[in-house]
PDB file of C-alpha atoms in Angstrom:
ATOM      1  CA  MET A1024      -0.015  -0.017  -0.082  1.00 61.00           C
ATOM      2  CA  GLN A1025       1.159   3.452  -0.843  1.00 81.00           C
ATOM      3  CA  THR A1026       2.545   5.291   2.268  1.00 88.00           C
ATOM      4  CA  PRO A1027       0.796   8.631   3.146  1.00 94.00           C
ATOM      5  CA  PRO A1028       2.411  12.034   2.946  1.00 94.00           C
ATOM      6  CA  PHE A1029       4.265  12.576   6.110  1.00 96.00           C
ATOM      7  CA  SER A1030       6.710  15.209   7.583  1.00 96.00           C
ATOM      8  CA  PRO A1031       9.281  14.051  10.080  1.00 97.00           C
ATOM      9  CA  SER A1032      10.004  17.579  11.233  1.00 96.00           C
ATOM     10  CA  GLU A1033       6.295  18.305  11.830  1.00 96.00           C
ATOM     11  CA  ALA A1034       6.064  15.098  13.907  1.00 97.00           C
ATOM     12  CA  ARG A1035       9.077  16.167  16.041  1.00 97.00           C
ATOM     13  CA  ALA A1036       7.582  19.694  16.404  1.00 97.00           C
ATOM     14  CA  ALA A1037       4.186  18.274  17.397  1.00 96.00           C
ATOM     15  CA  ARG A1038       5.768  16.077  20.149  1.00 97.00           C
ATOM     16  CA  ALA A1039       7.837  18.919  21.359  1.00 96.00           C
ATOM     17  CA  ARG A1040       4.714  21.146  21.676  1.00 95.00           C
ATOM     18  CA  MET A1041       3.145  18.449  23.796  1.00 96.00           C
ATOM     19  CA  GLY A1042       6.220  17.943  25.866  1.00 97.00           C
ATOM     20  CA  MET A1043       6.040  14.282  25.333  1.00 97.00           C
ATOM     21  CA  THR A1044       8.740  11.550  25.154  1.00 97.00           C
ATOM     22  CA  PRO A1045       8.735   8.972  22.455  1.00 97.00           C
ATOM     23  CA  GLU A1046       7.786   6.439  25.131  1.00 97.00           C
ATOM     24  CA  GLN A1047       4.745   8.599  26.088  1.00 97.00           C
ATOM     25  CA  VAL A1048       3.725   8.889  22.442  1.00 97.00           C
ATOM     26  CA  ALA A1049       3.904   5.071  22.010  1.00 97.00           C
ATOM     27  CA  SER A1050       1.886   4.659  25.158  1.00 97.00           C
ATOM     28  CA  GLY A1051      -0.715   6.937  23.814  1.00 96.00           C
ATOM     29  CA  MET A1052      -0.965   5.060  20.611  1.00 96.00           C
ATOM     30  CA  ALA A1053      -1.252   1.776  22.523  1.00 97.00           C
ATOM     31  CA  GLN A1054      -4.098   3.078  24.492  1.00 96.00           C
ATOM     32  CA  LEU A1055      -5.815   3.836  21.131  1.00 94.00           C
ATOM     33  CA  GLY A1056      -5.354   0.277  20.173  1.00 94.00           C
ATOM     34  CA  LEU A1057      -2.243   0.327  18.134  1.00 96.00           C
ATOM     35  CA  ALA A1058       0.886  -0.816  19.902  1.00 95.00           C
ATOM     36  CA  ARG A1059       4.082   0.433  18.417  1.00 96.00           C
ATOM     37  CA  PRO A1060       7.458   0.707  20.180  1.00 97.00           C
ATOM     38  CA  PRO A1061       9.074   4.084  20.966  1.00 97.00           C
ATOM     39  CA  GLU A1062      11.732   3.244  18.244  1.00 97.00           C
ATOM     40  CA  ALA A1063       9.030   3.330  15.660  1.00 97.00           C
ATOM     41  CA  VAL A1064       8.219   6.895  16.740  1.00 97.00           C
ATOM     42  CA  LEU A1065      11.877   7.903  16.544  1.00 97.00           C
ATOM     43  CA  ALA A1066      12.249   6.353  13.069  1.00 97.00           C
ATOM     44  CA  TRP A1067       9.328   8.303  11.782  1.00 97.00           C
ATOM     45  CA  GLU A1068      10.798  11.563  13.230  1.00 97.00           C
ATOM     46  CA  ALA A1069      14.117  10.791  11.700  1.00 97.00           C
ATOM     47  CA  GLY A1070      12.743  10.137   8.447  1.00 95.00           C
ATOM     48  CA  THR A1071      14.115   6.546   8.164  1.00 96.00           C
ATOM     49  CA  ALA A1072      10.511   5.022   8.140  1.00 96.00           C
ATOM     50  CA  VAL A1073       7.057   6.385   7.103  1.00 96.00           C
ATOM     51  CA  PRO A1074       3.912   5.433   9.215  1.00 97.00           C
ATOM     52  CA  THR A1075       1.028   3.640   7.533  1.00 96.00           C
ATOM     53  CA  GLU A1076      -2.261   5.263   7.228  1.00 95.00           C
ATOM     54  CA  VAL A1077      -3.513   3.615  10.421  1.00 95.00           C
ATOM     55  CA  GLU A1078      -0.318   4.546  12.200  1.00 97.00           C
ATOM     56  CA  LEU A1079      -0.512   8.154  10.982  1.00 97.00           C
ATOM     57  CA  PHE A1080      -4.112   8.434  12.380  1.00 96.00           C
ATOM     58  CA  ALA A1081      -3.004   6.949  15.825  1.00 97.00           C
ATOM     59  CA  LEU A1082       0.060   9.158  15.893  1.00 97.00           C
ATOM     60  CA  ALA A1083      -1.999  12.273  15.268  1.00 97.00           C
ATOM     61  CA  ASP A1084      -4.458  11.363  17.942  1.00 96.00           C
ATOM     62  CA  ALA A1085      -1.703  10.603  20.434  1.00 97.00           C
ATOM     63  CA  LEU A1086      -0.157  13.978  19.710  1.00 97.00           C
ATOM     64  CA  TRP A1087      -3.499  15.840  19.693  1.00 96.00           C
ATOM     65  CA  CYS A1088      -2.508  16.927  16.219  1.00 94.00           C
ATOM     66  CA  PRO A1089      -4.651  17.325  13.002  1.00 94.00           C
ATOM     67  CA  VAL A1090      -3.471  14.725  10.436  1.00 95.00           C
ATOM     68  CA  PRO A1091      -2.921  17.437   7.781  1.00 94.00           C
ATOM     69  CA  THR A1092      -0.281  19.033  10.048  1.00 95.00           C
ATOM     70  CA  LEU A1093       1.652  15.845  10.143  1.00 96.00           C
ATOM     71  CA  MET A1094       1.410  15.579   6.321  1.00 95.00           C
ATOM     72  CA  ALA A1095       2.611  19.227   6.054  1.00 92.00           C
ATOM     73  CA  LEU A1096       0.160  20.075   3.369  1.00 89.00           C
ATOM     74  CA  ARG A1097      -3.221  21.440   2.520  1.00 88.00           C
ATOM     75  CA  PRO A1098      -5.340  18.673   1.107  1.00 89.00           C
ATOM     76  CA  THR A1099      -5.940  19.013  -2.681  1.00 85.00           C
ATOM     77  CA  THR A1100      -6.450  15.420  -3.752  1.00 87.00           C
ATOM     78  CA  LEU A1101      -9.198  12.925  -2.734  1.00 91.00           C
ATOM     79  CA  ARG A1102      -6.692  10.760  -0.870  1.00 93.00           C
ATOM     80  CA  GLU A1103      -5.365  13.723   1.051  1.00 92.00           C
ATOM     81  CA  PHE A1104      -8.783  14.910   2.001  1.00 93.00           C
ATOM     82  CA  ARG A1105      -9.612  11.277   3.085  1.00 94.00           C
ATOM     83  CA  LEU A1106      -6.491  11.050   5.277  1.00 95.00           C
ATOM     84  CA  GLY A1107      -7.111  14.421   6.800  1.00 94.00           C
ATOM     85  CA  ARG A1108     -10.438  13.198   8.143  1.00 94.00           C
ATOM     86  CA  GLN A1109      -8.889   9.861   9.320  1.00 95.00           C
ATOM     87  CA  PHE A1110     -10.862   7.594   7.037  1.00 95.00           C
ATOM     88  CA  THR A1111      -9.617   4.349   5.630  1.00 94.00           C
ATOM     89  CA  ALA A1112     -10.489   4.037   1.971  1.00 94.00           C
ATOM     90  CA  GLU A1113     -12.922   1.108   2.728  1.00 95.00           C
ATOM     91  CA  ARG A1114     -14.617   2.956   5.655  1.00 95.00           C
ATOM     92  CA  LEU A1115     -15.098   6.030   3.472  1.00 96.00           C
ATOM     93  CA  ALA A1116     -16.484   4.040   0.578  1.00 96.00           C
ATOM     94  CA  ARG A1117     -19.009   2.411   2.900  1.00 96.00           C
ATOM     95  CA  ARG A1118     -19.928   5.712   4.342  1.00 96.00           C
ATOM     96  CA  ILE A1119     -20.770   7.256   1.032  1.00 95.00           C
ATOM     97  CA  GLY A1120     -22.577   4.167  -0.260  1.00 95.00           C
ATOM     98  CA  MET A1121     -19.899   3.195  -2.964  1.00 95.00           C
ATOM     99  CA  ASP A1122     -18.396  -0.048  -3.812  1.00 95.00           C
ATOM    100  CA  PRO A1123     -14.897  -0.113  -2.112  1.00 95.00           C
ATOM    101  CA  ARG A1124     -13.181  -1.317  -5.299  1.00 94.00           C
ATOM    102  CA  ALA A1125     -14.794   1.416  -7.330  1.00 94.00           C
ATOM    103  CA  TYR A1126     -13.731   3.987  -4.774  1.00 94.00           C
ATOM    104  CA  ALA A1127     -10.157   2.768  -4.785  1.00 93.00           C
ATOM    105  CA  ARG A1128     -10.011   2.980  -8.611  1.00 91.00           C
ATOM    106  CA  ALA A1129     -11.340   6.548  -8.445  1.00 89.00           C
ATOM    107  CA  GLU A1130      -8.793   7.540  -5.803  1.00 89.00           C
ATOM    108  CA  SER A1131      -5.863   5.973  -7.484  1.00 87.00           C
ATOM    109  CA  SER A1132      -6.734   7.214 -10.958  1.00 83.00           C
ATOM    110  CA  ASN A1133      -7.911  10.702  -9.762  1.00 77.00           C
ATOM    111  CA  GLN A1134     -10.956  10.227 -11.854  1.00 79.00           C
ATOM    112  CA  TRP A1135     -14.163  10.477  -9.840  1.00 84.00           C
ATOM    113  CA  THR A1136     -16.966   8.123 -11.075  1.00 85.00           C
ATOM    114  CA  GLY A1137     -19.428   8.471  -8.133  1.00 87.00           C
ATOM    115  CA  THR A1138     -23.145   9.522  -8.540  1.00 88.00           C
ATOM    116  CA  ASP A1139     -24.444  12.892  -7.540  1.00 82.00           C
ATOM    117  CA  ARG A1140     -25.756  11.353  -4.253  1.00 90.00           C
ATOM    118  CA  GLN A1141     -22.339   9.874  -3.575  1.00 91.00           C
ATOM    119  CA  THR A1142     -20.610  13.083  -4.426  1.00 88.00           C
ATOM    120  CA  LEU A1143     -22.781  14.927  -1.830  1.00 87.00           C
ATOM    121  CA  ALA A1144     -22.159  12.215   0.720  1.00 93.00           C
ATOM    122  CA  LEU A1145     -18.343  12.479  -0.052  1.00 92.00           C
ATOM    123  CA  ALA A1146     -18.363  16.311   0.498  1.00 90.00           C
ATOM    124  CA  ASP A1147     -20.232  15.869   3.840  1.00 92.00           C
ATOM    125  CA  ALA A1148     -18.040  13.208   5.125  1.00 94.00           C
ATOM    126  CA  LEU A1149     -14.850  14.947   4.190  1.00 93.00           C
ATOM    127  CA  GLY A1150     -15.981  18.480   5.072  1.00 92.00           C
ATOM    128  CA  MET A1151     -15.187  19.848   1.630  1.00 88.00           C
ATOM    129  CA  ARG A1152     -16.245  23.223   0.413  1.00 84.00           C
ATOM    130  CA  PRO A1153     -17.996  23.259  -3.163  1.00 77.00           C
ATOM    131  CA  GLU A1154     -14.852  24.568  -4.861  1.00 79.00           C
ATOM    132  CA  GLU A1155     -12.825  21.682  -3.289  1.00 85.00           C
ATOM    133  CA  VAL A1156     -15.337  19.163  -4.434  1.00 83.00           C
ATOM    134  CA  LEU A1157     -15.057  20.482  -7.966  1.00 81.00           C
ATOM    135  CA  ASP A1158     -11.329  20.277  -7.927  1.00 81.00           C
ATOM    136  CA  VAL A1159     -11.241  16.823  -6.648  1.00 82.00           C
ATOM    137  CA  ILE A1160     -13.804  15.441  -9.073  1.00 79.00           C
ATOM    138  CA  GLY A1161     -12.111  17.255 -11.935  1.00 75.00           C
ATOM    139  CA  ARG A1162     -14.926  19.600 -12.782  1.00 74.00           C
ATOM    140  CA  ALA A1163     -13.300  22.984 -11.854  1.00 73.00           C
ATOM    141  CA  ALA A1164     -12.070  23.647 -15.411  1.00 78.00           C
ATOM    142  CA  GLU A1165     -15.684  22.939 -16.654  1.00 81.00           C
ATOM    143  CA  LEU A1166     -17.177  25.595 -14.217  1.00 83.00           C
ATOM    144  CA  ALA A1167     -14.452  28.156 -15.267  1.00 86.00           C
ATOM    145  CA  SER A1168     -15.315  27.559 -18.944  1.00 88.00           C
ATOM    146  CA  LEU A1169     -19.100  27.988 -18.272  1.00 89.00           C
ATOM    147  CA  LEU A1170     -18.497  31.166 -16.264  1.00 91.00           C
ATOM    148  CA  GLN A1171     -16.535  32.738 -19.122  1.00 90.00           C
ATOM    149  CA  GLN A1172     -19.232  31.754 -21.707  1.00 91.00           C
ATOM    150  CA  ALA A1173     -21.751  33.433 -19.298  1.00 92.00           C
ATOM    151  CA  VAL A1174     -19.969  36.666 -18.886  1.00 90.00           C
ATOM    152  CA  GLU A1175     -19.073  36.934 -22.618  1.00 89.00           C
ATOM    153  CA  GLY A1176     -22.518  36.095 -23.853  1.00 89.00           C
ATOM    154  CA  ARG A1177     -26.057  35.638 -22.475  1.00 90.00           C
ATOM    155  CA  TRP A1178     -25.563  35.084 -18.825  1.00 91.00           C
ATOM    156  CA  LYS A1179     -29.177  34.025 -18.121  1.00 92.00           C
ATOM    157  CA  ALA A1180     -28.906  31.116 -20.505  1.00 91.00           C
ATOM    158  CA  HIS A1181     -26.163  29.595 -18.314  1.00 90.00           C
ATOM    159  CA  THR A1182     -27.708  30.159 -14.918  1.00 93.00           C
ATOM    160  CA  GLY A1183     -29.289  26.737 -14.421  1.00 91.00           C
ATOM    161  CA  GLN A1184     -26.184  24.818 -15.632  1.00 87.00           C
ATOM    162  CA  VAL A1185     -23.734  26.851 -13.439  1.00 88.00           C
ATOM    163  CA  ALA A1186     -25.999  26.536 -10.414  1.00 88.00           C
ATOM    164  CA  GLU A1187     -26.132  22.741 -10.839  1.00 82.00           C
ATOM    165  CA  LEU A1188     -22.427  22.391 -11.393  1.00 79.00           C
ATOM    166  CA  ALA A1189     -21.545  24.636  -8.515  1.00 81.00           C
ATOM    167  CA  ARG A1190     -24.286  23.236  -6.305  1.00 75.00           C
ATOM    168  CA  ALA A1191     -25.425  26.668  -5.446  1.00 80.00           C
ATOM    169  CA  ASP A1192     -28.894  28.408  -5.111  1.00 86.00           C
ATOM    170  CA  GLU A1193     -29.986  29.317  -8.592  1.00 90.00           C
ATOM    171  CA  ARG A1194     -31.163  32.769  -7.564  1.00 92.00           C
ATOM    172  CA  ARG A1195     -27.808  33.606  -5.987  1.00 91.00           C
ATOM    173  CA  VAL A1196     -26.062  32.251  -9.032  1.00 91.00           C
ATOM    174  CA  GLY A1197     -28.286  34.481 -11.370  1.00 93.00           C
ATOM    175  CA  ARG A1198     -27.452  37.538  -9.414  1.00 93.00           C
ATOM    176  CA  ALA A1199     -23.751  36.611  -9.367  1.00 92.00           C
ATOM    177  CA  LEU A1200     -23.725  36.170 -13.198  1.00 93.00           C
ATOM    178  CA  ARG A1201     -25.486  39.511 -13.669  1.00 93.00           C
ATOM    179  CA  THR A1202     -22.813  41.360 -11.736  1.00 92.00           C
ATOM    180  CA  LEU A1203     -19.969  39.405 -13.426  1.00 93.00           C
ATOM    181  CA  HIS A1204     -21.451  40.216 -16.852  1.00 91.00           C
ATOM    182  CA  ARG A1205     -21.540  43.896 -15.949  1.00 91.00           C
ATOM    183  CA  GLU A1206     -17.975  43.871 -14.664  1.00 90.00           C
ATOM    184  CA  TYR A1207     -16.770  42.169 -17.709  1.00 89.00           C
ATOM    185  CA  GLY A1208     -18.650  44.696 -19.944  1.00 87.00           C
ATOM    186  CA  ARG A1209     -16.766  47.526 -18.328  1.00 85.00           C
ATOM    187  CA  PHE A1210     -13.450  46.150 -19.588  1.00 81.00           C
ATOM    188  CA  ASN A1211     -14.946  46.056 -23.183  1.00 78.00           C
ATOM    189  CA  GLU A1212     -16.255  49.660 -22.694  1.00 80.00           C
ATOM    190  CA  ARG A1213     -12.890  50.867 -21.651  1.00 76.00           C
ATOM    191  CA  TYR A1214     -11.094  48.973 -24.445  1.00 70.00           C
ATOM    192  CA  MET A1215     -13.480  50.322 -27.085  1.00 71.00           C
ATOM    193  CA  GLY A1216     -13.208  53.852 -25.617  1.00 67.00           C
ATOM    194  CA  HIS A1217      -9.501  53.752 -25.989  1.00 60.00           C
ATOM    195  CA  LEU A1218      -9.815  52.253 -29.477  1.00 59.00           C
ATOM    196  CA  VAL A1219     -12.192  55.065 -30.694  1.00 53.00           C
ATOM    197  CA  ALA A1220     -10.013  57.706 -29.027  1.00 60.00           C
ATOM    198  CA  ARG A1221      -7.071  56.176 -30.835  1.00 63.00           C
ATOM    199  CA  SER A1222      -5.137  55.784 -27.501  1.00 62.00           C
ATOM    200  CA  GLY A1223      -1.731  54.286 -27.685  1.00 64.00           C
ATOM    201  CA  ASP A1224      -1.081  50.583 -27.780  1.00 70.00           C
ATOM    202  CA  ASP A1225       0.244  50.679 -24.171  1.00 74.00           C
ATOM    203  CA  ARG A1226      -3.270  51.675 -23.020  1.00 71.00           C
ATOM    204  CA  LEU A1227      -4.970  48.983 -25.049  1.00 73.00           C
ATOM    205  CA  ARG A1228      -2.528  46.380 -23.696  1.00 79.00           C
ATOM    206  CA  GLU A1229      -3.125  47.541 -20.101  1.00 81.00           C
ATOM    207  CA  VAL A1230      -6.828  47.033 -20.389  1.00 78.00           C
ATOM    208  CA  ALA A1231      -6.443  43.633 -22.114  1.00 81.00           C
ATOM    209  CA  THR A1232      -3.912  42.628 -19.394  1.00 85.00           C
ATOM    210  CA  GLU A1233      -6.402  43.602 -16.681  1.00 85.00           C
ATOM    211  CA  ARG A1234      -9.211  41.726 -18.449  1.00 85.00           C
ATOM    212  CA  ALA A1235      -7.079  38.544 -18.736  1.00 86.00           C
ATOM    213  CA  ALA A1236      -6.247  38.704 -14.996  1.00 87.00           C
ATOM    214  CA  TRP A1237      -9.954  39.180 -14.061  1.00 88.00           C
ATOM    215  CA  LEU A1238     -10.921  36.188 -16.225  1.00 88.00           C
ATOM    216  CA  SER A1239      -8.170  34.100 -14.583  1.00 87.00           C
ATOM    217  CA  ALA A1240      -9.782  34.846 -11.096  1.00 88.00           C
ATOM    218  CA  LEU A1241     -13.305  34.463 -12.382  1.00 88.00           C
ATOM    219  CA  PRO A1242     -14.125  31.206 -10.415  1.00 84.00           C
ATOM    220  CA  GLU A1243     -12.975  32.843  -7.173  1.00 85.00           C
ATOM    221  CA  ARG A1244     -14.886  36.052  -7.824  1.00 90.00           C
ATOM    222  CA  PHE A1245     -17.893  33.949  -8.623  1.00 89.00           C
ATOM    223  CA  ARG A1246     -17.589  32.147  -5.245  1.00 83.00           C
ATOM    224  CA  GLN A1247     -17.313  35.519  -3.500  1.00 86.00           C
ATOM    225  CA  LEU A1248     -20.514  36.760  -5.016  1.00 90.00           C
ATOM    226  CA  THR A1249     -22.577  33.674  -4.417  1.00 87.00           C
ATOM    227  CA  GLU A1250     -21.535  33.622  -0.763  1.00 80.00           C
ATOM    228  CA  SER A1251     -22.389  37.277  -0.316  1.00 82.00           C
ATOM    229  CA  GLY A1252     -25.648  37.070  -2.211  1.00 67.00           C
ATOM    230  CA  GLY A1253     -24.489  37.918  -5.697  1.00 55.00           C
ATOM    231  CA  ASP A1254     -24.145  41.683  -5.586  1.00 61.00           C
TER     232      ASP A1254
END
């Protein structure tokens, strides 16, 4: 089995914060039902060995430390989110009503094949925000493309599809798309204004660069608007 991400330095720092000896950490893990010698704790901290998933969970509990801290990362993949919530792959699969073999394939290939119901259950079990779910199931790029189509064209025609994909209230999405459409329109107005006024190329490039940066940040701007009500 693939070993989980693990930071020896974070493990040492976590133990130091608790003022615990390796023997005390090993004892704490044993009380959680996983007996390991103090030498195993020292080997993990030295980087000469890496804990298994179950050992990582027990170590985090013994150190009163979140698993992501010991992994030294912010979860971005399905496996990392799962580890962060201390689920084994099989237990998570059962929790969301998915065949464990199908879940294992989805996690190893980074290609989500779950149903809408399983996706909602996954987000709930792992405490994932909507944008994190989209990233994990590989649909963030699809949302970004839809948003760009909406701001460049008829935003109302995209409201339902965007709301479904983003799993957001359709009325909030409509208000957000209306605001984004207006914001995008201002770039075009400025660009055309400079063009008609025969401004220099530098002014035109400046507006084009600002518009490109705005489009790049469009998904985040959309999230801000939907969370605030769309205006």
